Short mmCIF file of C-alpha atoms in Angstrom, two decimals:
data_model
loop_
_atom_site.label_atom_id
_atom_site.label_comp_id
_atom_site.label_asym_id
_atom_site.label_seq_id
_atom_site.Cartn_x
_atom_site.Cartn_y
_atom_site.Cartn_z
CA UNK A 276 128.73 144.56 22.29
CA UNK A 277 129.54 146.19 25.54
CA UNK A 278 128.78 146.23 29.13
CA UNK A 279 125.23 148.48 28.31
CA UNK A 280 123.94 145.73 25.62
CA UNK A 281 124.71 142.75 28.57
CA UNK A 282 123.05 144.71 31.11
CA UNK A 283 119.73 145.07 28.68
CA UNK A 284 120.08 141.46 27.38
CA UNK A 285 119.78 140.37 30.93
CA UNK A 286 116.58 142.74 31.96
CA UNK A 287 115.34 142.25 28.46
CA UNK A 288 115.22 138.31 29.32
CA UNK A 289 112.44 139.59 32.20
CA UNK A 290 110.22 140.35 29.36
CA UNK A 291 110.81 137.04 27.35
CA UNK A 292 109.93 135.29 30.61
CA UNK A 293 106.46 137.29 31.64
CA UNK A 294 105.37 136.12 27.93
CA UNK A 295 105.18 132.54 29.14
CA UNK A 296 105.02 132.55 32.91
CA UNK A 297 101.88 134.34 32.94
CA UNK A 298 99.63 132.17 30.30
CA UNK A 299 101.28 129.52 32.16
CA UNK A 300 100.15 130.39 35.51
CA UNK A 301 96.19 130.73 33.58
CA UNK A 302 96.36 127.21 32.76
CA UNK A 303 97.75 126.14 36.04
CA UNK A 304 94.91 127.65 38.25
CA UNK A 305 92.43 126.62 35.71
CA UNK A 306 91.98 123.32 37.81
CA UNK A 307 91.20 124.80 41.37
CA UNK A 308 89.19 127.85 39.79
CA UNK A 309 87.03 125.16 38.00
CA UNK A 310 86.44 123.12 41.30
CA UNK A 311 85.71 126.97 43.34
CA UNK A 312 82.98 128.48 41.39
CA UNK A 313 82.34 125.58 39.11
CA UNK A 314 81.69 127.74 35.32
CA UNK A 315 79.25 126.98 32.95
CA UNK A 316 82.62 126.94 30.57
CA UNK A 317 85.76 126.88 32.00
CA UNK A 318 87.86 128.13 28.82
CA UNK A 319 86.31 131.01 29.29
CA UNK A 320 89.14 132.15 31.23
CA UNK A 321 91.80 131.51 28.53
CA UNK A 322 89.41 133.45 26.40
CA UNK A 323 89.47 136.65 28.40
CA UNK A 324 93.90 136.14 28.48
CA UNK A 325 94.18 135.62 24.71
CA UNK A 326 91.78 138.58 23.97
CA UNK A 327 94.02 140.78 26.68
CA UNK A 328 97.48 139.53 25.29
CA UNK A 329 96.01 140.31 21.69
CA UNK A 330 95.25 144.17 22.72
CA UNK A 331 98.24 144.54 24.66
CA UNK A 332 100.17 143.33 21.19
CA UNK A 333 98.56 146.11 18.93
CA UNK A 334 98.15 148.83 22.08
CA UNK A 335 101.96 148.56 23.13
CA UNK A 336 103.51 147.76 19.67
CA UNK A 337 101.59 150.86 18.30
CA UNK A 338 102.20 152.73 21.43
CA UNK A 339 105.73 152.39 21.70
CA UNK A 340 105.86 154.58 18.59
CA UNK A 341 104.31 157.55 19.80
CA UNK A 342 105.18 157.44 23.99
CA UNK A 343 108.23 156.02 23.54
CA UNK A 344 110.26 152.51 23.95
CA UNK A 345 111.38 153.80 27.19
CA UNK A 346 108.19 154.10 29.36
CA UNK A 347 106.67 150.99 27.79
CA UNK A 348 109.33 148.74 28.64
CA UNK A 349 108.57 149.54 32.04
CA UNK A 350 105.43 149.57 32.47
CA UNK A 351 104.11 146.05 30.80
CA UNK A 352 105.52 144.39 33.84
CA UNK A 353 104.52 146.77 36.37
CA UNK A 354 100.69 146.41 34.98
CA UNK A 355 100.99 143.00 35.04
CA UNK A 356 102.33 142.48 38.40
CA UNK A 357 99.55 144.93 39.87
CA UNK A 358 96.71 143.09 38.48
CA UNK A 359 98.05 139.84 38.60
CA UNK A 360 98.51 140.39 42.79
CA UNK A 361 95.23 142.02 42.58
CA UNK A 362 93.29 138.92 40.99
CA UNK A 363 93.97 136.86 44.50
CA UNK A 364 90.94 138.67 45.62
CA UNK A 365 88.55 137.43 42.85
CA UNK A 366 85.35 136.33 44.65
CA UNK A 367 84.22 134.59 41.39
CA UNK A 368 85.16 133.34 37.93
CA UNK A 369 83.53 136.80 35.83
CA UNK A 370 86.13 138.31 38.46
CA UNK A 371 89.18 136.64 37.80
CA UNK A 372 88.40 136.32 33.82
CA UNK A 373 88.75 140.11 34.62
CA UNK A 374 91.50 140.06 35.76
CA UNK A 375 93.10 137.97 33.41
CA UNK A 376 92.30 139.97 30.56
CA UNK A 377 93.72 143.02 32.58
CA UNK A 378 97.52 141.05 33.39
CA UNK A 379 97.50 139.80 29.67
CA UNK A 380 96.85 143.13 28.36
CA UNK A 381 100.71 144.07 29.91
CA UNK A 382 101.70 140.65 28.92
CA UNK A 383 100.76 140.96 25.65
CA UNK A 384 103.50 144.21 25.02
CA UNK A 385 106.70 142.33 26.39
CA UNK A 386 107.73 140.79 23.29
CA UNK A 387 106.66 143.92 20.52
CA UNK A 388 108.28 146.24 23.34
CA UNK A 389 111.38 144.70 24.29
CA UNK A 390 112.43 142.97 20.85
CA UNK A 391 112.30 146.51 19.46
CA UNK A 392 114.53 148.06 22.10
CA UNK A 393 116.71 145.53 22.62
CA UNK A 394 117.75 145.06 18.42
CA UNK A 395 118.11 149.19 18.36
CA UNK A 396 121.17 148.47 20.68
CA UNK A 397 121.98 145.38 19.51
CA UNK A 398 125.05 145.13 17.17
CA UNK A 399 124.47 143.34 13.89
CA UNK A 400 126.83 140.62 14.96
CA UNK A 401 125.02 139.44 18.09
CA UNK A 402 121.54 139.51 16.76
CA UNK A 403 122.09 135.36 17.51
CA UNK A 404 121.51 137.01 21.33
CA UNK A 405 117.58 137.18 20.24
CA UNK A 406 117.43 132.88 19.58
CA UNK A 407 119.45 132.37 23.13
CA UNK A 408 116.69 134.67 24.51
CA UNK A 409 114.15 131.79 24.21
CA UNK A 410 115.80 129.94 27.59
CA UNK A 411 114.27 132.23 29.50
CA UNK A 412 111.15 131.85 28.24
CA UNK A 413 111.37 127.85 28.68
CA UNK A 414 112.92 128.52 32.30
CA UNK A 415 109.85 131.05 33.12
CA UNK A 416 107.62 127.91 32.65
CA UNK A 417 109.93 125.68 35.20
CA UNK A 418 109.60 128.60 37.84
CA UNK A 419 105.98 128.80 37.46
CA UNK A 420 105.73 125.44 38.15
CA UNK A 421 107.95 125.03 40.64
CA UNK A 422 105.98 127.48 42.53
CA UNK A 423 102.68 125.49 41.97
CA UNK A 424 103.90 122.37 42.96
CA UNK A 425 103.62 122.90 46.87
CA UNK A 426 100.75 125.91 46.64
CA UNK A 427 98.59 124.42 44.71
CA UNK A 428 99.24 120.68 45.09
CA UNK A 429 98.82 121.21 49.00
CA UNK A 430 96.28 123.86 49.23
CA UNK A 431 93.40 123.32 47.13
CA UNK A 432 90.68 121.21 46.57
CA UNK A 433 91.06 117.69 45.07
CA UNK A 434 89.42 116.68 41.64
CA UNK A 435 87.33 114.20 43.22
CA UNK A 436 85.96 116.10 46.34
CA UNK A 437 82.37 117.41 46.30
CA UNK A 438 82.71 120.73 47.77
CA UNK A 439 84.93 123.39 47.72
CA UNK A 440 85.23 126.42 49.55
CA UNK A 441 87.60 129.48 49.22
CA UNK A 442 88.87 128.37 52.45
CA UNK A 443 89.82 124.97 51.04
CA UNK A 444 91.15 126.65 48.52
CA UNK A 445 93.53 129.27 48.91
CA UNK A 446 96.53 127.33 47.33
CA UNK A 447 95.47 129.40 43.58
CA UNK A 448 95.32 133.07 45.54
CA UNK A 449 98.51 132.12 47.23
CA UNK A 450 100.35 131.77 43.64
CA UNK A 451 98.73 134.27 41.89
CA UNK A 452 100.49 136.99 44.97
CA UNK A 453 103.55 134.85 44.30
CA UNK A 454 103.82 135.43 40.67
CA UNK A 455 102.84 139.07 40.98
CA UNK A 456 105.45 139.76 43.62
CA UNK A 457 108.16 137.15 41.29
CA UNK A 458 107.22 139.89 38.16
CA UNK A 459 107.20 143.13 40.48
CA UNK A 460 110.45 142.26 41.58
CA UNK A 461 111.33 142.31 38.13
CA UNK A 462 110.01 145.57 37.48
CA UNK A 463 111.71 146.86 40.61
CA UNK A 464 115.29 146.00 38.88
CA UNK A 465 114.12 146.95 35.28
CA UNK A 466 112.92 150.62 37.22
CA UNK A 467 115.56 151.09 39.63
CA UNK A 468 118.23 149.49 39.61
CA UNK A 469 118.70 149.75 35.65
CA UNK A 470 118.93 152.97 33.49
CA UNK A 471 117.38 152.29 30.70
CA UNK A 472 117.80 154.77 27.52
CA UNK A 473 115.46 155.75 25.24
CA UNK A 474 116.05 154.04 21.54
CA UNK A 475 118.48 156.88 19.66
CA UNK A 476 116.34 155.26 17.20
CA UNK A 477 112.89 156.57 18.04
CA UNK A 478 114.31 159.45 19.33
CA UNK A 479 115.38 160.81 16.30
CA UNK A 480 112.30 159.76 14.37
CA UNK A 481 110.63 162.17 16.97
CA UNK A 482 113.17 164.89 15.58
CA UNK A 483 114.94 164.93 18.95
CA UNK A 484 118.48 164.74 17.30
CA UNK A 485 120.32 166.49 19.96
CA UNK A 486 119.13 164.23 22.57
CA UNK A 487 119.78 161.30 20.47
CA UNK A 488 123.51 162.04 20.53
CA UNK A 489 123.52 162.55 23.79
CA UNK A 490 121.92 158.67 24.73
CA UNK A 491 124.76 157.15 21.90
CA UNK A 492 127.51 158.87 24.12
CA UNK A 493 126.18 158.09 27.25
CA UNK A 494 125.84 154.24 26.31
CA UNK A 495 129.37 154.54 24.87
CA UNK A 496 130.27 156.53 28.13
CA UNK A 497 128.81 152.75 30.37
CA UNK A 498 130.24 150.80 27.55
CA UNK A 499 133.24 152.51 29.28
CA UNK A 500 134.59 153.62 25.62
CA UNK A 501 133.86 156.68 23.17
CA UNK A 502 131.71 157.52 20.70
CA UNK A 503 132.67 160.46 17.76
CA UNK A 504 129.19 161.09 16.80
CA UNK A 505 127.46 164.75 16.50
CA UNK A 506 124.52 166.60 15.68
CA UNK A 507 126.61 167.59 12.46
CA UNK A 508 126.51 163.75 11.72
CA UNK A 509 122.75 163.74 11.42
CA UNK A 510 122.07 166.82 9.64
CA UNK A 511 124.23 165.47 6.97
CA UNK A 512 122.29 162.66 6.56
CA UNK A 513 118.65 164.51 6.34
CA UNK A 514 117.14 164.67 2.97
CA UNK A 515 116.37 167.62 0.71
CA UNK A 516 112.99 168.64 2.24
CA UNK A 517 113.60 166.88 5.23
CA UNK A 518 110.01 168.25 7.33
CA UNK A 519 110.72 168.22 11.56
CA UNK A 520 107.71 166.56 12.48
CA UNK A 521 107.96 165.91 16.72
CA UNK A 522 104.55 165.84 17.75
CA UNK A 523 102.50 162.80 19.28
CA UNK A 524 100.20 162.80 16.51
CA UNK A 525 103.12 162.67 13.54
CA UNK A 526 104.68 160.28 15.42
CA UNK A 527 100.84 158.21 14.34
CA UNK A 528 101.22 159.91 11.05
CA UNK A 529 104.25 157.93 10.31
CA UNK A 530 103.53 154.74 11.74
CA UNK A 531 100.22 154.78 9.73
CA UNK A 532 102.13 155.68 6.48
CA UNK A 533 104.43 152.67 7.69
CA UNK A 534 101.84 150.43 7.55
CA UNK A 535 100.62 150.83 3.76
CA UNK A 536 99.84 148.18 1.59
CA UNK A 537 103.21 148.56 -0.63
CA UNK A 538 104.68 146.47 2.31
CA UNK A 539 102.16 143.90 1.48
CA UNK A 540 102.55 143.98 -1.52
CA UNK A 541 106.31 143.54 -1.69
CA UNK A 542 105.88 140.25 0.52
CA UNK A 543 103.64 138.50 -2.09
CA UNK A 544 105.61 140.46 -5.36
CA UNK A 545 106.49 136.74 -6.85
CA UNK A 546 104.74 133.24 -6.95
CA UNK A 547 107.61 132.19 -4.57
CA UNK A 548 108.20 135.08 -2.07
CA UNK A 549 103.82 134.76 -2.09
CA UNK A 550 103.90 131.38 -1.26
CA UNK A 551 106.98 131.61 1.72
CA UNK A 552 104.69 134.52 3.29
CA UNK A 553 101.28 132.76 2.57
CA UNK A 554 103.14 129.71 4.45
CA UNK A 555 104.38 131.31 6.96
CA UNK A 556 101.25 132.88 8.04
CA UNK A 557 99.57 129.38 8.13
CA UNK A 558 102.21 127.98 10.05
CA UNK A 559 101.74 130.29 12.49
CA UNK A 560 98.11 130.10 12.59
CA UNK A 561 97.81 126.45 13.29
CA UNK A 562 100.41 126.55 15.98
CA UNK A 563 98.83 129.54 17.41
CA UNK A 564 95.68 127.54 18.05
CA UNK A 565 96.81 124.23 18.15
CA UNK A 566 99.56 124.71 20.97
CA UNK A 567 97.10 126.62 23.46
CA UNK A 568 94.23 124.46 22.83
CA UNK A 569 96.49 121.80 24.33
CA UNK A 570 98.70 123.46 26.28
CA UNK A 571 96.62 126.01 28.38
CA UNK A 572 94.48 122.68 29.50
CA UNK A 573 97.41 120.52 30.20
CA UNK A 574 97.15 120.62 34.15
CA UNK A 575 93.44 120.26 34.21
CA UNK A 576 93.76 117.09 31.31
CA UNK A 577 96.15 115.41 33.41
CA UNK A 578 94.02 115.79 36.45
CA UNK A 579 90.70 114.11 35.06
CA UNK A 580 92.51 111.65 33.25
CA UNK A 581 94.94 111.19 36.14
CA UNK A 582 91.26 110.57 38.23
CA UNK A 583 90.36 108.12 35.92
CA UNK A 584 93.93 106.38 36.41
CA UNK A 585 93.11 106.85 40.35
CA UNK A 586 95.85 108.97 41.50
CA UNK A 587 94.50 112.44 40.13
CA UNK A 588 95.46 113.94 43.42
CA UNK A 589 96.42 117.70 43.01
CA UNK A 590 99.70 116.71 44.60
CA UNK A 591 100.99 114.40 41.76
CA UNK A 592 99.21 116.27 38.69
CA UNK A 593 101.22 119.61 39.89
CA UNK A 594 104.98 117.57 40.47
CA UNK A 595 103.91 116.38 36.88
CA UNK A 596 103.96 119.66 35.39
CA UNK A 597 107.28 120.63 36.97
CA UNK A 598 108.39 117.59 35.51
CA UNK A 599 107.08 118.35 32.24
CA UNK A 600 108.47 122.04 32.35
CA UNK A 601 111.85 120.86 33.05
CA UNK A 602 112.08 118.98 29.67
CA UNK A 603 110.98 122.36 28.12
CA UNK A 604 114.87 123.80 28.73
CA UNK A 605 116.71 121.16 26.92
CA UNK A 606 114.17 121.77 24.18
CA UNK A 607 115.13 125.47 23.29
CA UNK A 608 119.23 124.79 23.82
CA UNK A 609 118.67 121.90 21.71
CA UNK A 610 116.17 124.13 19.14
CA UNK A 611 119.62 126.58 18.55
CA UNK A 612 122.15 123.30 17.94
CA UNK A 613 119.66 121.92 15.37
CA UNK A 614 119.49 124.83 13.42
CA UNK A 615 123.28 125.07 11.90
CA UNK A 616 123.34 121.14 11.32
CA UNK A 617 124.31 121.03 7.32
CA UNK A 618 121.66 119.76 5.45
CA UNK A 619 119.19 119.71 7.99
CA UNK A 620 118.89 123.58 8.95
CA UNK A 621 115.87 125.86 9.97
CA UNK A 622 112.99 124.08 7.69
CA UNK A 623 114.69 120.78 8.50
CA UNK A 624 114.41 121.37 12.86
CA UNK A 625 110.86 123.09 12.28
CA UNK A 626 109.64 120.88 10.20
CA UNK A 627 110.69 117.21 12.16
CA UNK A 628 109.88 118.95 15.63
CA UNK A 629 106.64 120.26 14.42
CA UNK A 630 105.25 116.94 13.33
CA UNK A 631 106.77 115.35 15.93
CA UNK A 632 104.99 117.39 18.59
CA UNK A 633 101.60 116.65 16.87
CA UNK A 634 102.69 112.81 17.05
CA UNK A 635 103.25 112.58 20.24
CA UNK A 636 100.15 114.40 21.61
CA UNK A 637 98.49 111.36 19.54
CA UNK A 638 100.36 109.18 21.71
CA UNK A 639 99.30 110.73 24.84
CA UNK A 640 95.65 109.60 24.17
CA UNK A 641 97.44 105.91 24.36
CA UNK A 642 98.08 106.24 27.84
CA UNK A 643 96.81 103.55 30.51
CA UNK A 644 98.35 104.99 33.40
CA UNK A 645 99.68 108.38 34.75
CA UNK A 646 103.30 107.87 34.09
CA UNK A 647 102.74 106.81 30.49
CA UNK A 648 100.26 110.12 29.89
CA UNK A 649 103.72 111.57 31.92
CA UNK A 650 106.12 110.29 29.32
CA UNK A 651 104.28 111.10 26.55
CA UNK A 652 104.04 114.94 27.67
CA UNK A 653 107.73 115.41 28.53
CA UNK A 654 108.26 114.26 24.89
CA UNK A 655 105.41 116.70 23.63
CA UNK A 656 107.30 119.56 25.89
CA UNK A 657 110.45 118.67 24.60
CA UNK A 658 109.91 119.13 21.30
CA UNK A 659 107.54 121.93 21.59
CA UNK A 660 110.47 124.18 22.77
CA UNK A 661 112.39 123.17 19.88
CA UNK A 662 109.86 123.98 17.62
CA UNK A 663 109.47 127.79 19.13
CA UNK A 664 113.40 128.12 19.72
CA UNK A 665 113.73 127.49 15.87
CA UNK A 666 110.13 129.18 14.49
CA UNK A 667 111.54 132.61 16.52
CA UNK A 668 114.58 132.45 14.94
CA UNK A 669 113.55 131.55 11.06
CA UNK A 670 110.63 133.54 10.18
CA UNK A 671 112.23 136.82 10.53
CA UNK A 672 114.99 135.75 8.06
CA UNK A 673 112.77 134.57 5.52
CA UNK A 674 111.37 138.14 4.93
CA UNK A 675 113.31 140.78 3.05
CA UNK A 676 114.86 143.75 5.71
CA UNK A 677 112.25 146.57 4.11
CA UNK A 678 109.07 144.44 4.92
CA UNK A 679 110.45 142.73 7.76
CA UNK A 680 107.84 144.58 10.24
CA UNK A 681 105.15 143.95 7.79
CA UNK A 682 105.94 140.01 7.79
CA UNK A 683 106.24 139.57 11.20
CA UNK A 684 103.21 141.33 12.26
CA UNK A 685 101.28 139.30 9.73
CA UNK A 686 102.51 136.31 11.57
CA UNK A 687 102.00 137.52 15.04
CA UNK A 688 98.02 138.61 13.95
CA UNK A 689 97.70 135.49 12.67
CA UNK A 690 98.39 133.81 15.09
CA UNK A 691 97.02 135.69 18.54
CA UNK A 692 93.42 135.84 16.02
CA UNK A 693 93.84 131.60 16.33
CA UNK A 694 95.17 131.78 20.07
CA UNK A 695 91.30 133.59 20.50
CA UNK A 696 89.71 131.10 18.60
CA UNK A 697 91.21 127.97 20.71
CA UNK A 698 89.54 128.31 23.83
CA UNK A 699 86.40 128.98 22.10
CA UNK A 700 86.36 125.54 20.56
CA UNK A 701 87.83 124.28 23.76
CA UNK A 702 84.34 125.22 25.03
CA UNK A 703 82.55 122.97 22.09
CA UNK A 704 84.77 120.13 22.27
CA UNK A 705 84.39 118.52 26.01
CA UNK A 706 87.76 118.44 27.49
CA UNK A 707 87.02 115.42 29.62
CA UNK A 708 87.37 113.75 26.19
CA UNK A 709 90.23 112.99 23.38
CA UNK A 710 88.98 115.61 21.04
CA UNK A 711 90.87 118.62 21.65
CA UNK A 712 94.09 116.09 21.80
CA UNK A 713 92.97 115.10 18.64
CA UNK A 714 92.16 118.48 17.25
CA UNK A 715 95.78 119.97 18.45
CA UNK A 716 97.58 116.64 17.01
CA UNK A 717 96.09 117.28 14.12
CA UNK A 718 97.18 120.96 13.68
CA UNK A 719 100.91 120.38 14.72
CA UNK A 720 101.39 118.12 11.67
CA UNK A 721 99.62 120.31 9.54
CA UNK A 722 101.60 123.14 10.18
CA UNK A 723 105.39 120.61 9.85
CA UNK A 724 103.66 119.78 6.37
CA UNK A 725 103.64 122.96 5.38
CA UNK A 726 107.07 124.18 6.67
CA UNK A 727 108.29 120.90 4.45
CA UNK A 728 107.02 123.33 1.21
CA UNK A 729 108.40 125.88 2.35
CA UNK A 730 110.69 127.35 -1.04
CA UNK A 731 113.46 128.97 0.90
CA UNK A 732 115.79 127.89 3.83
CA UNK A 733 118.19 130.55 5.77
CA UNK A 734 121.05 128.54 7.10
CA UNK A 735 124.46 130.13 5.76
CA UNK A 736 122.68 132.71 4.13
CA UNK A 737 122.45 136.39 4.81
CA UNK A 738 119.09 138.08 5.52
CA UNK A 739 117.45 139.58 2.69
#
């Protein structure tokens, strides 16, 4: 691990952070959009994000195989700063639903994109670097809110006034320029003031073995050793028939024969590696619709119910969700502690914080005042981030190294094809009302039941 691999896990982090700070700012603005141009059905925004951070998960995952790692890792934070800055303008909500599909569409490649460069440099030994990632994506969510607290707690409308004009209102269009400029800053250090390589990797899949030398030297060369690599190395290790194939469209060939249903196949070969997959897939499905079915509503929940408590002012429900953010840090540190406890381990954290999340969103619908519905979200937040911090971290170990794409982009469909279907029964399911609580609770301790059946656990064990 040298000075190179530091450099990248630091810019790297910038990607881990878009992929919550932007759904996160969608769910913050949802409130003062709402009270602006007062939709028919406010979900409707989430919609358009999930749908843009699913295509932006198959376009730049599948992309990054035929353009390269290189230009993609660049360029899902540039896209999203653009439109994100650009969506300030929206004069209405078909116009900002736009525009949220357009940000989550760059969004929606951070994770694919930068997971993929970042373990082609990564030395076996630090691949623990991936798990520690998951801070930044807990401290992305404390920025963001941050942020809102004095933009949109001081200028927009409040919950219980009648009108609301875009003059009243500029608090959202102020944050929205904020969190473009936050993300185009960090596409100005990812651009220039960090040389990024292109994976030696993909490079040689494309046949380019000369030039993958070269990048293994030169990262060597800021690693500030040597590397005794050569072209001679690679030919050695071609094939008997080995076919050059460097072309944009066998660079598709391959990742089509890559995804073949032998992959498949091999992930459901016996009753127990059928059921671990099969599980996994669920568990990921009812998280993917039962966290954002919660989650992306939490600001505009804790403003009618914080109306209802009388003292829904935008002021206090935006210092709530700092609050609630905050806990969100603790939650992922505490997420990579609990997984190495003996006899406890991945299924045991997973399991314990996933019901526990669903428990305490039950509690929430308890709450009499605002500091109790307060309390009870902190806890929710808490051990939300655990849950993530150890779900990141386990499923990827529970499928064998050959199928290990396969697996996890069975897991990741599954669950951005629920992450669609949550604001759509959002839409059915009045959120003035206990329901979606309910219907989230509900899915949460479904999902912990599930990881409790679970046939294999990881800890002190080798991947597959």
């Amino acid at each position: 691990m040298g000075w190179y691999q530091w450099q990248l896990f630091a810019v790297v982090g910038f990607g881990w952070a878009s992929d919550n700070l932007w759904p996160v700012v969608t769910s913050l603005i949802l409130t003062p959009i709402s009270n602006e141009f007062h939709p028919s059905h406010a979900p409707l925004l989430s919609l358009a994000q999930n749908i843009g951070l699913f295509a932006g998960a198959i376009f730049w995952g599948f992309g990054c195989d035929v353009f390269g790692r290189r230009w993609a890792f660049n360029l899902t934070l540039g896209l999203t700063a653009v439109w994100g800055m650009i969506a300030a303008s929206a004069p209405n909500f078909a116009a900002i639903g736009s525009f949220a599909a357009l940000w989550s569409f760059g969004v929606g490649g951070n994770l694919p994109v930068d997971s993929a460069i970042f373990l082609e440099f990564l030395p076996g030994s630090h691949q623990y670097l991936l798990t520690i990632l998951s801070v930044d994506w807990a401290v992305a969510q404390v920025v963001a809110n941050l942020i809102a607290w004095p933009l949109l707690g001081y200028m927009t409308c409040q919950q219980t006034d009648d009108t609301c004009t875009r003059g009243d209102n500029m608090g959202w269009r102020y944050f929205m320029v904020a969190m473009g400029g936050l993300t185009l800053v960090m596409f100005v250090l990812r651009f220039f003031c960090f040389t990024i390589y292109e994976s030696p990797k993909y490079l040689m899949g494309k046949g380019l073995d000369e030039e993958a030398v070269r990048v293994v030297h030169e990262v060597a060369r800021r690693n500030k050793t040597t590397s005794s690599l050569s072209i001679e190395d690679l030919k050695a290790c071609e094939p008997e028939g080995y076919e050059y194939r460097a072309t944009a469209g066998d660079a598709v060939k391959r990742k089509l024969e890559a995804v073949n249903f032998t992959h498949i196949r091999s992930l459901f070969a016996t009753r127990k590696l059928a059921y671990s997959t099969g599980g996994l897939m669920f568990i990921w499905a009812f998280i993917g619709l039962g966290y954002p079915l919660y989650n992306a509503f939490l600001p505009y929940i804790q403003a009618t119910r914080g109306v209802d408590f009388g003292d829904g002012s935008t002021y206090i429900t935006y210092r709530n969700s700092l609050i609630i953010a905050v806990l969100g840090v603790p939650g992922a540190l505490a997420g990579g502690a609990l997984v190495e406890l003996r006899n406890f381990g991945r299924k045991g954290a997973l399991c314990v914080s996933t019901i526990l999340t669903g428990v305490f969103l039950y509690c929430s619908t308890t709450a009499t005042t605002s500091s109790n519905l307060l309390g009870w979200n902190c806890a929710y937040n808490f051990t939300s981030n655990v849950m993530y911090a150890v779900l990141y971290a386990f499923t990827p170990e529970l499928f064998p190294t050959k199928d290990r794409g396969t697996g996890n982009a069975l897991t990741a469909t599954s669950n951005r094809i629920f992450g669609i279907m949550a604001p759509i029964i959002a839409m059915f399911a009045n959120l003035e009302t206990a329901a979606p609580v309910y219907t989230s609770g509900a899915l949460f301790i479904a999902a912990g039941l599930v990881v409790l059946t679970l046939p294999f656990e990881s800890r002190g064990k080798a991947s597959l």
